[in-house]
Amino acid sequence: KITKIKLKSPNNQATTVSPSSYFVSLRRPASQSPAASATFASPLATQGSPLPICRNPTFQGNRVKMPLKVADVRLVASHPEVYEPCDDSFALVDALLADRANLLEHQPTICLEIGCGSGYVITSLALMLGKEDNGVHYFATDINPFAVEVTRETLKVHGVHAEVANMDIASGLEKRLAGLVDVLVVNPPYVPTPEDEVGCAGIVASWAGGENGRSVINRILPVADNLLSEKGWLYMVTLTENKPGQLCALMTKKGYASKIIVQRSTVEESLHIIKFWRDPDSDVEIKKRASKGSPSSIFSKFQHLSFWGNGNANSN
């Protein structure tokens, strides 16, 4: 049990803080057993949960000044058939944190997460950018119905809101939100697996990516292209085995620029968080602008939001 952590501030003075005030990743017990209860866990009831993540602290004298708040992993709801926050989830949130100044300047009005799982990422994004009363609307989808319920609980306990729906990728949104999404975040099933595991029920769907881990990614990219607004940004988790350079080349042909925001290696995998955005100087975008009139008013976005109703929408 870790009770205290000693740090040194820039002026070389020793500082002692509790683990809940600094970055300590105490992972939950190894994966949930098949015998685990199928009921949703109370967020604070799970023992052994990671402590809140707090990276790159600054100092005020001998006191640690806490940086930006993200979702508290102890408050993330859980279910035996829902993927819990792990290294890839943390890397994606770190990428969003690293780009937060740009995101705030970007002033997005519609943000969407495809494959929300536990809700850790969409909740963190909402905490970073502000609640809906700041003019930002959040949406999340997952093919796993249990993940939808877990995400709703995670959002609720953090005091933020998003419309969460059960669907494959964004099948129920492609027409409604076409060209309107300013920020799209995706932690796709990227693990290379046999093709027959792709799209399986339950937690397997969260990681099974088929050949080279690309089966689901290859389906997501055209959907993203359809959903993103003219100023839309896509943040995607990829694995070295997914051939991220090839993915960037494919998106370049569609008129996108790209860069790696975070690159992280663990014992098991090497992760790349890639940011894609429309390159205004690409031939694709120049031709697109020539074929279109002036961009539609921002107010047209909100005419597409009413179909969500009370947030219980699904792919039907």
Coordinates of N, CA, C and O in Angstrom, one line a residue, residues 225-291:
D225 N -14.9 10.5 -42.2 CA -14.9 11.5 -43.3 C -16.2 12.1 -43.6 O -16.3 13.3 -43.8
N226 N -17.3 11.3 -43.4 CA -18.6 11.8 -43.7 C -19.1 12.7 -42.5 O -19.8 13.7 -42.7
L227 N -18.7 12.3 -41.3 CA -19.2 13.0 -40.1 C -18.5 14.3 -39.8 O -19.1 15.3 -39.3
L228 N -17.2 14.4 -40.1 CA -16.4 15.6 -39.7 C -16.8 16.8 -40.4 O -17.1 16.8 -41.6
S229 N -16.9 17.9 -39.7 CA -17.2 19.2 -40.3 C -16.0 19.7 -41.1 O -14.9 19.0 -41.1
E230 N -16.1 20.8 -41.7 CA -15.0 21.4 -42.4 C -13.8 21.6 -41.5 O -12.6 21.6 -42.0
K231 N -14.0 22.0 -40.3 CA -12.9 22.2 -39.3 C -12.7 21.0 -38.4 O -12.1 21.1 -37.4
G232 N -13.3 19.8 -38.7 CA -13.3 18.7 -37.8 C -12.0 18.1 -37.6 O -11.1 18.0 -38.5
W233 N -11.8 17.6 -36.4 CA -10.5 16.9 -36.0 C -10.9 15.5 -35.6 O -11.8 15.3 -34.8
L234 N -10.1 14.5 -36.0 CA -10.2 13.1 -35.6 C -9.0 12.7 -34.8 O -7.9 12.9 -35.2
Y235 N -9.2 12.1 -33.6 CA -8.2 11.6 -32.8 C -8.4 10.1 -32.7 O -9.4 9.6 -32.2
M236 N -7.4 9.3 -33.1 CA -7.6 7.8 -33.2 C -6.4 7.1 -32.6 O -5.2 7.5 -32.8
V237 N -6.7 6.1 -31.8 CA -5.7 5.2 -31.2 C -5.3 4.1 -32.3 O -6.2 3.5 -32.9
T238 N -4.0 3.9 -32.5 CA -3.5 2.9 -33.4 C -2.4 2.1 -32.8 O -1.7 2.6 -31.9
L239 N -2.2 1.0 -33.3 CA -1.1 0.1 -32.8 C -0.1 0.0 -34.0 O -0.4 0.2 -35.1
T240 N 1.2 -0.3 -33.7 CA 2.2 -0.4 -34.7 C 1.8 -1.4 -35.8 O 2.0 -1.2 -37.0
E241 N 1.1 -2.5 -35.3 CA 0.7 -3.6 -36.3 C -0.4 -3.1 -37.2 O -0.7 -3.7 -38.2
N242 N -1.1 -2.0 -36.9 CA -2.1 -1.4 -37.7 C -1.5 -0.6 -38.9 O -2.3 -0.2 -39.8
K243 N -0.2 -0.5 -38.9 CA 0.5 0.3 -40.0 C 0.0 1.7 -40.0 O -0.6 2.2 -41.0
P244 N 0.3 2.5 -39.0 CA -0.2 3.9 -38.9 C 0.2 4.7 -40.1 O -0.5 5.6 -40.5
G245 N 1.5 4.5 -40.6 CA 1.9 5.3 -41.7 C 1.1 5.1 -42.9 O 0.8 6.0 -43.7
Q246 N 0.6 3.8 -43.1 CA -0.3 3.5 -44.2 C -1.6 4.2 -44.0 O -2.2 4.7 -45.0
L247 N -2.1 4.2 -42.8 CA -3.4 4.9 -42.5 C -3.3 6.4 -42.8 O -4.2 7.0 -43.4
C248 N -2.2 7.0 -42.5 CA -2.0 8.4 -42.7 C -2.0 8.7 -44.3 O -2.5 9.7 -44.7
A249 N -1.3 7.8 -45.0 CA -1.3 7.9 -46.5 C -2.7 7.8 -47.1 O -3.0 8.5 -48.0
L250 N -3.5 6.9 -46.5 CA -4.9 6.7 -47.0 C -5.7 8.0 -46.8 O -6.4 8.4 -47.7
M251 N -5.5 8.5 -45.6 CA -6.2 9.8 -45.3 C -5.7 11.0 -46.1 O -6.5 11.9 -46.4
T252 N -4.5 11.0 -46.4 CA -3.9 12.0 -47.2 C -4.6 12.1 -48.6 O -4.9 13.1 -49.1
K253 N -4.9 10.9 -49.1 CA -5.6 10.8 -50.4 C -7.0 11.4 -50.3 O -7.6 11.8 -51.3
K254 N -7.6 11.4 -49.1 CA -8.9 11.9 -48.9 C -8.9 13.4 -48.6 O -9.9 14.0 -48.3
G255 N -7.7 14.0 -48.5 CA -7.6 15.4 -48.3 C -7.2 15.8 -46.8 O -7.5 16.9 -46.4
Y256 N -6.7 14.8 -46.1 CA -6.4 15.1 -44.7 C -4.9 15.2 -44.4 O -4.1 14.5 -45.1
A257 N -4.6 16.1 -43.5 CA -3.2 16.1 -42.9 C -3.3 15.3 -41.6 O -4.3 15.0 -41.1
S258 N -2.1 14.9 -41.1 CA -2.1 14.1 -39.9 C -0.8 14.3 -39.1 O 0.2 14.7 -39.7
K259 N -0.8 14.0 -37.8 CA 0.4 14.0 -37.0 C 0.2 13.1 -35.8 O -1.0 13.0 -35.3
I260 N 1.2 12.6 -35.3 CA 1.1 11.7 -34.1 C 1.2 12.7 -32.9 O 2.2 13.4 -32.7
I261 N 0.2 12.7 -32.0 CA 0.2 13.5 -30.8 C 0.9 12.9 -29.7 O 1.6 13.5 -28.9
V262 N 0.7 11.6 -29.5 CA 1.3 10.8 -28.4 C 1.8 9.5 -29.0 O 1.0 8.8 -29.7
Q263 N 3.0 9.1 -28.6 CA 3.5 7.7 -29.0 C 3.9 7.1 -27.7 O 4.7 7.7 -26.9
R264 N 3.5 5.9 -27.4 CA 3.8 5.3 -26.1 C 4.0 3.8 -26.2 O 3.2 3.1 -26.9
S265 N 5.0 3.3 -25.7 CA 5.3 1.9 -25.7 C 5.1 1.3 -24.3 O 5.5 1.8 -23.3
T266 N 4.4 0.1 -24.3 CA 4.2 -0.6 -23.1 C 4.9 -2.0 -23.3 O 5.5 -2.3 -24.3
V267 N 4.8 -2.8 -22.3 CA 5.4 -4.2 -22.4 C 4.7 -4.9 -23.5 O 5.3 -5.7 -24.2
E268 N 3.4 -4.7 -23.7 CA 2.6 -5.5 -24.6 C 2.5 -4.8 -26.0 O 2.3 -5.6 -27.0
E269 N 2.6 -3.5 -26.1 CA 2.2 -2.9 -27.4 C 2.8 -1.5 -27.5 O 3.3 -0.9 -26.5
S270 N 2.9 -1.0 -28.8 CA 3.4 0.3 -29.1 C 2.2 1.1 -29.7 O 1.7 0.8 -30.7
L271 N 1.8 2.1 -28.9 CA 0.6 2.9 -29.3 C 0.9 4.2 -30.0 O 1.9 4.9 -29.6
H272 N 0.1 4.6 -30.9 CA 0.2 5.9 -31.6 C -1.1 6.6 -31.6 O -2.1 6.0 -32.1
I273 N -1.2 7.8 -31.0 CA -2.5 8.5 -31.1 C -2.3 9.5 -32.2 O -1.5 10.5 -32.1
I274 N -3.1 9.4 -33.3 CA -3.0 10.2 -34.5 C -4.1 11.2 -34.5 O -5.3 10.9 -34.3
K275 N -3.7 12.4 -34.9 CA -4.7 13.5 -35.1 C -4.8 13.7 -36.6 O -3.8 13.9 -37.3
F276 N -6.1 13.7 -37.2 CA -6.3 14.0 -38.6 C -7.2 15.2 -38.7 O -8.1 15.5 -37.9
W277 N -6.9 16.0 -39.7 CA -7.7 17.2 -40.0 C -7.7 17.5 -41.5 O -6.8 17.1 -42.2
R278 N -8.7 18.2 -42.0 CA -8.8 18.4 -43.4 C -7.7 19.4 -43.8 O -7.6 20.5 -43.2
D279 N -6.9 19.1 -44.8 CA -5.8 20.0 -45.2 C -6.4 20.9 -46.3 O -6.7 20.5 -47.4
P280 N -6.5 22.2 -46.0 CA -7.2 23.1 -46.9 C -6.4 23.3 -48.2 O -6.9 23.8 -49.2
D281 N -5.1 22.9 -48.2 CA -4.3 23.0 -49.4 C -4.3 21.8 -50.3 O -3.6 21.8 -51.3
S282 N -4.9 20.7 -49.8 CA -5.0 19.5 -50.6 C -5.9 19.7 -51.8 O -6.8 20.5 -51.8
D283 N -5.6 18.9 -52.9 CA -6.4 19.0 -54.1 C -7.8 18.6 -53.8 O -8.8 19.2 -54.4
V284 N -8.0 17.6 -52.9 CA -9.4 17.2 -52.6 C -10.2 18.3 -52.0 O -11.3 18.6 -52.4
E285 N -9.6 19.1 -51.0 CA -10.3 20.1 -50.4 C -10.5 21.3 -51.3 O -11.6 22.0 -51.2
I286 N -9.6 21.6 -52.1 CA -9.7 22.7 -53.1 C -10.9 22.4 -54.0 O -11.7 23.3 -54.3
K287 N -10.9 21.2 -54.6 CA -12.0 20.9 -55.5 C -13.4 20.9 -54.7 O -14.4 21.3 -55.3
K288 N -13.4 20.4 -53.5 CA -14.6 20.4 -52.7 C -15.1 21.8 -52.5 O -16.3 22.0 -52.6
R289 N -14.3 22.7 -52.1 CA -14.7 24.1 -51.9 C -15.2 24.7 -53.2 O -16.2 25.5 -53.1
A290 N -14.6 24.3 -54.3 CA -15.1 24.9 -55.5 C -16.5 24.4 -55.9 O -17.2 25.1 -56.6
S291 N -16.8 23.2 -55.5 CA -18.1 22.6 -55.9 C -19.2 22.9 -55.0 O -20.4 22.8 -55.3

